[in-house]
Coordinates of C-alpha atoms and ligand atoms in Angstrom, one line a residue:
X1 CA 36.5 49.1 94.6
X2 CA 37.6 48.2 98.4
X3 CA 38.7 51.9 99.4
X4 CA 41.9 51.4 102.2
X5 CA 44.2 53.5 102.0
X6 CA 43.7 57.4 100.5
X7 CA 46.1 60.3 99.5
X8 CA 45.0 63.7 99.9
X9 CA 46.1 67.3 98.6
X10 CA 45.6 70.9 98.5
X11 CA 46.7 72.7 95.9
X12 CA 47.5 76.4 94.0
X13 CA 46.5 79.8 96.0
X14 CA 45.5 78.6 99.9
X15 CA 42.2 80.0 101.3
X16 CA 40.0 80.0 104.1
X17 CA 38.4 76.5 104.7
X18 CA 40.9 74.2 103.2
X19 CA 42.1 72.7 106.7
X20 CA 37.9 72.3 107.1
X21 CA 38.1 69.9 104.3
X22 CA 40.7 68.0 105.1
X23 CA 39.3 67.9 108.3
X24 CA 36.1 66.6 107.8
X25 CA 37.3 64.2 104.5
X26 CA 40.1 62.7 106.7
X27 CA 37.2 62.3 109.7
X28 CA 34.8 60.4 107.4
X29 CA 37.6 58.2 106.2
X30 CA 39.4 57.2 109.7
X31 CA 35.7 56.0 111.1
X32 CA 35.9 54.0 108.4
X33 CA 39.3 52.8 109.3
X34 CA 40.3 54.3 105.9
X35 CA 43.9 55.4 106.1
X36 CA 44.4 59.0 104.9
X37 CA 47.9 60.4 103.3
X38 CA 47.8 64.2 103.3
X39 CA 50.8 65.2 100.5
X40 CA 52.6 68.1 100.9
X41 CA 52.6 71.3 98.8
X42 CA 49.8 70.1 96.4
X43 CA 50.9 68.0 93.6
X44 CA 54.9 68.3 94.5
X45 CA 54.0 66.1 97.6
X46 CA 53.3 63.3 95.2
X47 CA 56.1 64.2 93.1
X48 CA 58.8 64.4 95.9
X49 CA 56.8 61.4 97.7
X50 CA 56.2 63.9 101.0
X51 CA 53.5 63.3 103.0
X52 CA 52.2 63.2 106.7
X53 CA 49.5 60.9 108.0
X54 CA 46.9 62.2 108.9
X55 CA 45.2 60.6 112.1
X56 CA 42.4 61.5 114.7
X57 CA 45.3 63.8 116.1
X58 CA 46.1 65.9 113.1
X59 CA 42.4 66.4 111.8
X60 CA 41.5 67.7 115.5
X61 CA 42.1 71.2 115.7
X62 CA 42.3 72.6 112.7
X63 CA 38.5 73.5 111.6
X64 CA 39.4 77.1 112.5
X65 CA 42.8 77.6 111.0
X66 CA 43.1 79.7 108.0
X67 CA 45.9 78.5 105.3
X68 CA 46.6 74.3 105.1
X69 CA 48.5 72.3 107.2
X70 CA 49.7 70.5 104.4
X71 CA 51.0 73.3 102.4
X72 CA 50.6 74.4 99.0
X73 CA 52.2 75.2 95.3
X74 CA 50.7 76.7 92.2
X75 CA 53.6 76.3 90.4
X76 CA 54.0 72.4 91.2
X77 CA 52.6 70.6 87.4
X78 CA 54.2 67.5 87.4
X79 CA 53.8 67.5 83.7
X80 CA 55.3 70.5 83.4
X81 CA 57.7 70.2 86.5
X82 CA 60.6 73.1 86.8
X83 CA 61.2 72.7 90.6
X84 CA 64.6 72.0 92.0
X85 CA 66.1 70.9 95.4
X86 CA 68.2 74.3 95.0
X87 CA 65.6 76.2 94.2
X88 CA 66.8 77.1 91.1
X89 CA 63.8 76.7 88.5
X90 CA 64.8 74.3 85.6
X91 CA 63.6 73.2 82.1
X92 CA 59.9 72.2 82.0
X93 CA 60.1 68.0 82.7
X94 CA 57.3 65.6 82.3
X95 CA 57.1 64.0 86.0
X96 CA 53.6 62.6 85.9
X97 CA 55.0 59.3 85.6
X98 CA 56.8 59.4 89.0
X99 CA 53.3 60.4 90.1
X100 CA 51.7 57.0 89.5
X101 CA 54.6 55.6 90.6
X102 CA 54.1 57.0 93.7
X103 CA 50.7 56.8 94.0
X104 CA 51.0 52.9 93.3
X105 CA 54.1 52.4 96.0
X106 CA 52.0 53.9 98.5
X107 CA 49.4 51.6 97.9
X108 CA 46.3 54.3 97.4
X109 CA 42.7 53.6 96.0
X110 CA 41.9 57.4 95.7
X111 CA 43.1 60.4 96.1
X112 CA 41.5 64.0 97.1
X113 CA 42.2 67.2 95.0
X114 CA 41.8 70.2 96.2
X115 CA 42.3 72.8 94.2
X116 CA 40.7 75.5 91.6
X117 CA 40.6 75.4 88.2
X118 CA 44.2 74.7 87.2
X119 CA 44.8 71.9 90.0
X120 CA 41.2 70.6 88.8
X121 CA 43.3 70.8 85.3
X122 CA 46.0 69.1 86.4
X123 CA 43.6 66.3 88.1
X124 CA 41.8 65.3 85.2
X125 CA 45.4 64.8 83.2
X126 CA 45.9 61.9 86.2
X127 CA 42.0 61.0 85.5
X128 CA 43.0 60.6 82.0
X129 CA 46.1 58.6 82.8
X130 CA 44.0 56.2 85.2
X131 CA 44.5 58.0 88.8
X132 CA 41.0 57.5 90.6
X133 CA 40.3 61.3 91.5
X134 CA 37.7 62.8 93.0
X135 CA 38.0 66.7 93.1
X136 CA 37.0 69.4 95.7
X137 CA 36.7 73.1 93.6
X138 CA 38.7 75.7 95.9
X139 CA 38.7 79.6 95.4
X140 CA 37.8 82.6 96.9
X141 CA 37.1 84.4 93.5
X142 CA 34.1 82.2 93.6
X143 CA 34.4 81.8 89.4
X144 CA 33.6 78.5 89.0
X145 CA 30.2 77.8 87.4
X146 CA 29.9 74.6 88.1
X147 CA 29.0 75.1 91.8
X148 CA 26.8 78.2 93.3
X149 CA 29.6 78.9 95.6
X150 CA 33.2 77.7 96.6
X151 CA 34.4 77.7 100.1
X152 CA 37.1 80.6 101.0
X153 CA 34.7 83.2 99.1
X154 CA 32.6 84.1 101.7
X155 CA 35.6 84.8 104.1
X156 CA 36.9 87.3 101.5
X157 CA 34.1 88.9 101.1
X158 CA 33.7 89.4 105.2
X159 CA 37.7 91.1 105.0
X160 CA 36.6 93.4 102.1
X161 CA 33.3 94.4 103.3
X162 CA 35.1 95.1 106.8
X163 CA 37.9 97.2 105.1
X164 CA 35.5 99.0 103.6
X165 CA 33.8 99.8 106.9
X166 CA 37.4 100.9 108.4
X167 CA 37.8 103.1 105.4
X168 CA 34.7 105.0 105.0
X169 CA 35.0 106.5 108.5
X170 CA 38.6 107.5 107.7
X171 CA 37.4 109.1 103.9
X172 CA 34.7 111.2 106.0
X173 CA 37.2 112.8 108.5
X174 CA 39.6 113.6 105.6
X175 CA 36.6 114.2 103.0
X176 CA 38.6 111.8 100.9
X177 CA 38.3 109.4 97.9
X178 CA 39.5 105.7 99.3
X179 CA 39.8 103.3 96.8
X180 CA 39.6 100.0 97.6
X181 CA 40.9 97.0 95.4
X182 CA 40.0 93.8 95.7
X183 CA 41.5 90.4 94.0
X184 CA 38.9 87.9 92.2
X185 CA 41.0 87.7 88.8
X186 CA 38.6 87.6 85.4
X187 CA 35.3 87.8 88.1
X188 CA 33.9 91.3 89.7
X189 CA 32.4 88.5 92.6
X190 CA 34.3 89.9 95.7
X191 CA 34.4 93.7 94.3
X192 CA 30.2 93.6 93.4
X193 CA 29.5 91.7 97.2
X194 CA 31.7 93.4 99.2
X195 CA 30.7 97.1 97.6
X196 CA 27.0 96.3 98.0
X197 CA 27.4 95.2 101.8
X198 CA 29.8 98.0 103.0
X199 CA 28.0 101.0 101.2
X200 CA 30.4 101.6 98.3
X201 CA 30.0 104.4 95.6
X202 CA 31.6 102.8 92.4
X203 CA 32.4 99.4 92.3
X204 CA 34.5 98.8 89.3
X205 CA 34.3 95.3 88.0
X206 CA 35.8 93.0 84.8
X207 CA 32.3 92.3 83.3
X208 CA 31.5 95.9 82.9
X209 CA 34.2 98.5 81.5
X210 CA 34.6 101.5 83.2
X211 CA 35.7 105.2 81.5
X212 CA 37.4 107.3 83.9
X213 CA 35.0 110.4 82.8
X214 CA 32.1 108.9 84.2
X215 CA 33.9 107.9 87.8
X216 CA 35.0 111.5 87.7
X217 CA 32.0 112.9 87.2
X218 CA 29.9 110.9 89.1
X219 CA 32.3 111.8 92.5
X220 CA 32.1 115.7 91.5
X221 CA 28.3 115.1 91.3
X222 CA 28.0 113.7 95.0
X223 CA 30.9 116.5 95.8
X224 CA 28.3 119.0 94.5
X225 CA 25.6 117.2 96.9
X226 CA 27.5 118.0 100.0
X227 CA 28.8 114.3 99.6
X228 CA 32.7 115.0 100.9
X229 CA 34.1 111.5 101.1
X230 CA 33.5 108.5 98.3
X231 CA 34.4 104.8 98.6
X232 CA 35.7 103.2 95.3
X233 CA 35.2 99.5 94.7
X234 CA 38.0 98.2 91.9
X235 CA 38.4 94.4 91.7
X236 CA 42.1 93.7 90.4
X237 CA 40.5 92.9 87.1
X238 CA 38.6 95.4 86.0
X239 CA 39.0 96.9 82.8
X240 CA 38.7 100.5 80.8
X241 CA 36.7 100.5 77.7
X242 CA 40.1 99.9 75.8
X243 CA 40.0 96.6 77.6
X244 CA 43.2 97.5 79.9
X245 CA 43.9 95.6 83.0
X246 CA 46.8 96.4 85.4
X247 CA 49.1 93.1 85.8
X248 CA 51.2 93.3 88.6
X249 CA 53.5 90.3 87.9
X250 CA 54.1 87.2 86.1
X251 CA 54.4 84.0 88.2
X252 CA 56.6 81.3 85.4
X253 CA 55.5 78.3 86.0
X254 CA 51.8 78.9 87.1
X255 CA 48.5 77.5 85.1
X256 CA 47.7 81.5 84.7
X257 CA 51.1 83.1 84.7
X258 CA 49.3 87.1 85.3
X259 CA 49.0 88.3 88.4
X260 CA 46.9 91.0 88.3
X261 CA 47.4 94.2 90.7
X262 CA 47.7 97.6 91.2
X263 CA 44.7 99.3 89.9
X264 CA 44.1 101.4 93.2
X265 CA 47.0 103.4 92.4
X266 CA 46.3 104.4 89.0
X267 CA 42.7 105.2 89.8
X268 CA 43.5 107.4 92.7
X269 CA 46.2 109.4 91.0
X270 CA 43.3 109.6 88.1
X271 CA 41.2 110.9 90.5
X272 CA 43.2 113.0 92.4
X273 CA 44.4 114.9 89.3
X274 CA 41.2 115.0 87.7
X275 CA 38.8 116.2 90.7
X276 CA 41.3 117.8 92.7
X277 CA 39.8 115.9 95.9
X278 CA 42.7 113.9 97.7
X279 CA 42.4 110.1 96.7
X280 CA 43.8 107.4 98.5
X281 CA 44.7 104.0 97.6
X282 CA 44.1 100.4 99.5
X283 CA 45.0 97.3 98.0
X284 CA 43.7 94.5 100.3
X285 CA 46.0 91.7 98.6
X286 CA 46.1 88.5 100.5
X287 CA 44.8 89.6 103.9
X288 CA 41.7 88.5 101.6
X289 CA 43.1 84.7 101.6
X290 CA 44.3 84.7 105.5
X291 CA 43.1 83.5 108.4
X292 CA 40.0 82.1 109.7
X293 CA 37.2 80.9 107.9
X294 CA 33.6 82.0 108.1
X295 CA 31.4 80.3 110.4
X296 CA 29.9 79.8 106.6
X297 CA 32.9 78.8 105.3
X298 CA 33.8 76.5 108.0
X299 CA 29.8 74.5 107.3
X300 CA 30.4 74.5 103.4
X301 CA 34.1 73.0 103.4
X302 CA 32.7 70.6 106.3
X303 CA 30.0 69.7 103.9
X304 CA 32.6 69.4 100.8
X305 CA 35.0 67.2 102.6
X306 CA 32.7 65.3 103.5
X307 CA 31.1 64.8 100.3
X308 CA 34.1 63.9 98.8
X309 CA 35.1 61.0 100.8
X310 CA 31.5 59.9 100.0
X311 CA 32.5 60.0 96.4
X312 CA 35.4 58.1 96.7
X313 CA 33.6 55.4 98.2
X314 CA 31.2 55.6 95.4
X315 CA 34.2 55.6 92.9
X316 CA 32.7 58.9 90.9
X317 CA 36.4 59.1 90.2
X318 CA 36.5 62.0 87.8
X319 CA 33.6 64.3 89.4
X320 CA 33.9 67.3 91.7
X321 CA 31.8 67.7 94.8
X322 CA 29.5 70.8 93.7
X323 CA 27.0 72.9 95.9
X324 CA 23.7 73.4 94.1
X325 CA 20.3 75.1 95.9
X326 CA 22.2 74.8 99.7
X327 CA 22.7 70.6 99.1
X328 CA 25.8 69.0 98.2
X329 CA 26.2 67.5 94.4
X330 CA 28.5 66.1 92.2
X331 CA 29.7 67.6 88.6
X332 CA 32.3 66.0 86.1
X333 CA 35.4 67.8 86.7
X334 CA 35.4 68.1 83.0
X335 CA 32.6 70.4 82.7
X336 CA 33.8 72.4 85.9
X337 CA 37.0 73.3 84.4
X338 CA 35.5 74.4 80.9
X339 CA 33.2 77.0 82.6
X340 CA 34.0 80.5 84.3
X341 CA 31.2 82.1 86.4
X342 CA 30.9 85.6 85.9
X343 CA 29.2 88.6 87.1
X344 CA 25.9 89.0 84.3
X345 CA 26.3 93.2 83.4
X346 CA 22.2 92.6 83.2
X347 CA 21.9 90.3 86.2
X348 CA 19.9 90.9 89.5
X349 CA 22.9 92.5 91.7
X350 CA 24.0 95.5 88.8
X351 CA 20.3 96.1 88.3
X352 CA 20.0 96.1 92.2
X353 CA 23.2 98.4 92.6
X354 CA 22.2 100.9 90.1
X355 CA 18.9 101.0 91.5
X356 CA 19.8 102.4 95.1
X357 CA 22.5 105.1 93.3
X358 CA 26.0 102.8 92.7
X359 CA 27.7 103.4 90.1
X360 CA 30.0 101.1 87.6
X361 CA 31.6 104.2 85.8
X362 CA 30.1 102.7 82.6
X363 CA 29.0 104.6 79.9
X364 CA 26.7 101.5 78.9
X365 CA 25.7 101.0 82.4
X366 CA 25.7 103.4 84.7
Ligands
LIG1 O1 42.6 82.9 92.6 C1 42.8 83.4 93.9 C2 43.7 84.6 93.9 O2 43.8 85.1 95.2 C3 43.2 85.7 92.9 O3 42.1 86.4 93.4 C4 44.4 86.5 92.7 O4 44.4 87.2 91.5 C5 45.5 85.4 92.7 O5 45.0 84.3 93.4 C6 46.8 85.8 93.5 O6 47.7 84.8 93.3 P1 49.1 84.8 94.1 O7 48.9 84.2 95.5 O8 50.0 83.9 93.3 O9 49.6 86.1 94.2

């Protein structure tokens, strides 16, 4: 197929790196005098027909900017649509065929999704329907096991590890527990990395569940060692042995309505109570997802976005640009959705943790 004109999209939670991908996508296509289309708000952009063109202009610029020029949604599904001009949410409507429309009146041969796994959902619905995609797998949980790593990952792990710098010198003046929680959903990825680099005690992840005995004991233990301060690791996941998680909200509308959150609080009034040591709690949120990428980041979305516009010109409509063993490779977008990567409880990194004194505040473990 004669590629001239393509649309383009980001989609559900932003992170690091996304403006890198348009950027270099939108780059390859214009020196191929390839018009680009970047829709607004994910998916809602084709819905609502909003878009921006994207020329020389507005891909210059932005290789450093955290977030996405075009905006984003993770509650946009045109199949199960329940926006409203007023902003009043309605009755689930099925919109997808406005989306073709669209897509046809604007005259596109491809279009670009950016997105994790429930925009990669939504994509292969249009695949299915006929819409040449290609997709580009976007998360900073880094869960997806069909590529070694996804861009925005690497940036979140830099904020945690650096919070955890910033708080170990304030738990040593005050001879405090911090607790530290990071986000990565169903995966311990950010939590595991980030304790590991900044020195943490217990890192508490999804994969392995913890008992509150064995976190208490273990800080008493380092107490008793003339250890005065700890550093608690929880990812927003992680789960007791009665498979407990704390959900902070439900978001209507989203592919995965939880939100999880909140865990840091529980723990350190736990802790608190049952060690008698003063416990704080620090919940790093979405300073985790803001601002600029990692000079890492910024070469793996280049690399992506790139990639992708390569695709499109090869018509692997229905794949995903991957990253496999530091090269760039392509995966049905099929078998990327299907397949969560999570941390192995037996892997390399636990058995490397436990060996230099970490604990998981597992009975099982360690
Ligand atoms: O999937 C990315 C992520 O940041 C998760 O780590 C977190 O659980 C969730 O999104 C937060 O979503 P929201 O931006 O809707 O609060």
């Amino acid at each position: 197929m004669n590629i001239k004109r393509i649309g383009i999209l980001t989609a559900g939670g932003d992170c690091p790196g996304l403006n890198a991908v348009v950027r270099a996508a939108s780059k390859n296509a214009l020196r191929q005098g390839i018009e680009v289309l970047g829709f607004k708000n994910g998916f809602d952009g084709l819905v609502r027909n909003e878009f921006i063109k994207i020329t020389d202009q507005t891909a210059s610029g932005i290789l450093t900017l955290g977030g996405t020029i075009l905006g984003t949604s993770n509650i946009a599904n045109p199949f199960k649509y329940t926006l409203s001009p007023f902003g009043t949410p309605q009755e689930p409507r099925d919109l997808s065929g406005v989306v073709l429309h669209n897509f046809k009146e604007n005259m596109l041969d491809a279009l670009i999704a950016i997105g994790g796994d429930g925009t990669l959902h939504m994509a292969q619905q249009f695949i299915d329907l006929g819409l040449p995609i290609v997709g580009v797998p976007k998360t900073i949980d880094n869960d997806l096991a069909a590529t070694d790593q996804t861009f925005g990952f690497d940036s979140a792990l830099h904020i945690a590890t650096e919070a955890i710098d910033r708080l170990h010198t304030t738990a040593q003046s005050h001879h405090r527990v911090m607790i530290v929680e990071t986000m990565g959903r169903y995966a311990g990825w950010i939590a595991l990395r980030s304790a590991i680099a900044g020195g943490g005690d217990i890192v508490l992840i999804p994969e392995i569940p913890y008992n509150d005995d064995v976190i208490v004991n273990y800080i008493l233990n380092r107490k008793s060692k003339g250890k005065t301060c700890s550093i608690v690791v929880a990812a927003e996941g992680a789960k007791n042995e009665k498979g407990e998680q704390t959900v902070a909200r439900t978001v209507p509308g989203s592919t995965d309505a939880i939100r999880l959150g909140g865990i840091a609080n529980k723990l350190s009034d736990m802790i608190e109570s049952k060690t008698g040591i003063e416990s704080r709690a620090c919940i790093l949120g979405h300073t985790q997802r803001g601002g600029t990428p990692t000079a890492f980041d910024r070469w793996l979305s280049t690399l992506y976005g790139a990639k992708a516009l390569d695709m499109v010109l090869e018509n692997k409509f229905g794949y995903m640009a991957a990253f496999h063993n530091f090269a760039m490779d392509e995966v049905k977008i099929t078998e990327a959705i299907s397949n969560l990567k999570r941390v192995d409880p037996h892997g390399d990194e636990v058995s490397c943790a436990l060996k230099i004194g970490m604990s998981f505040g597992s009975r099982a473990i360690g």
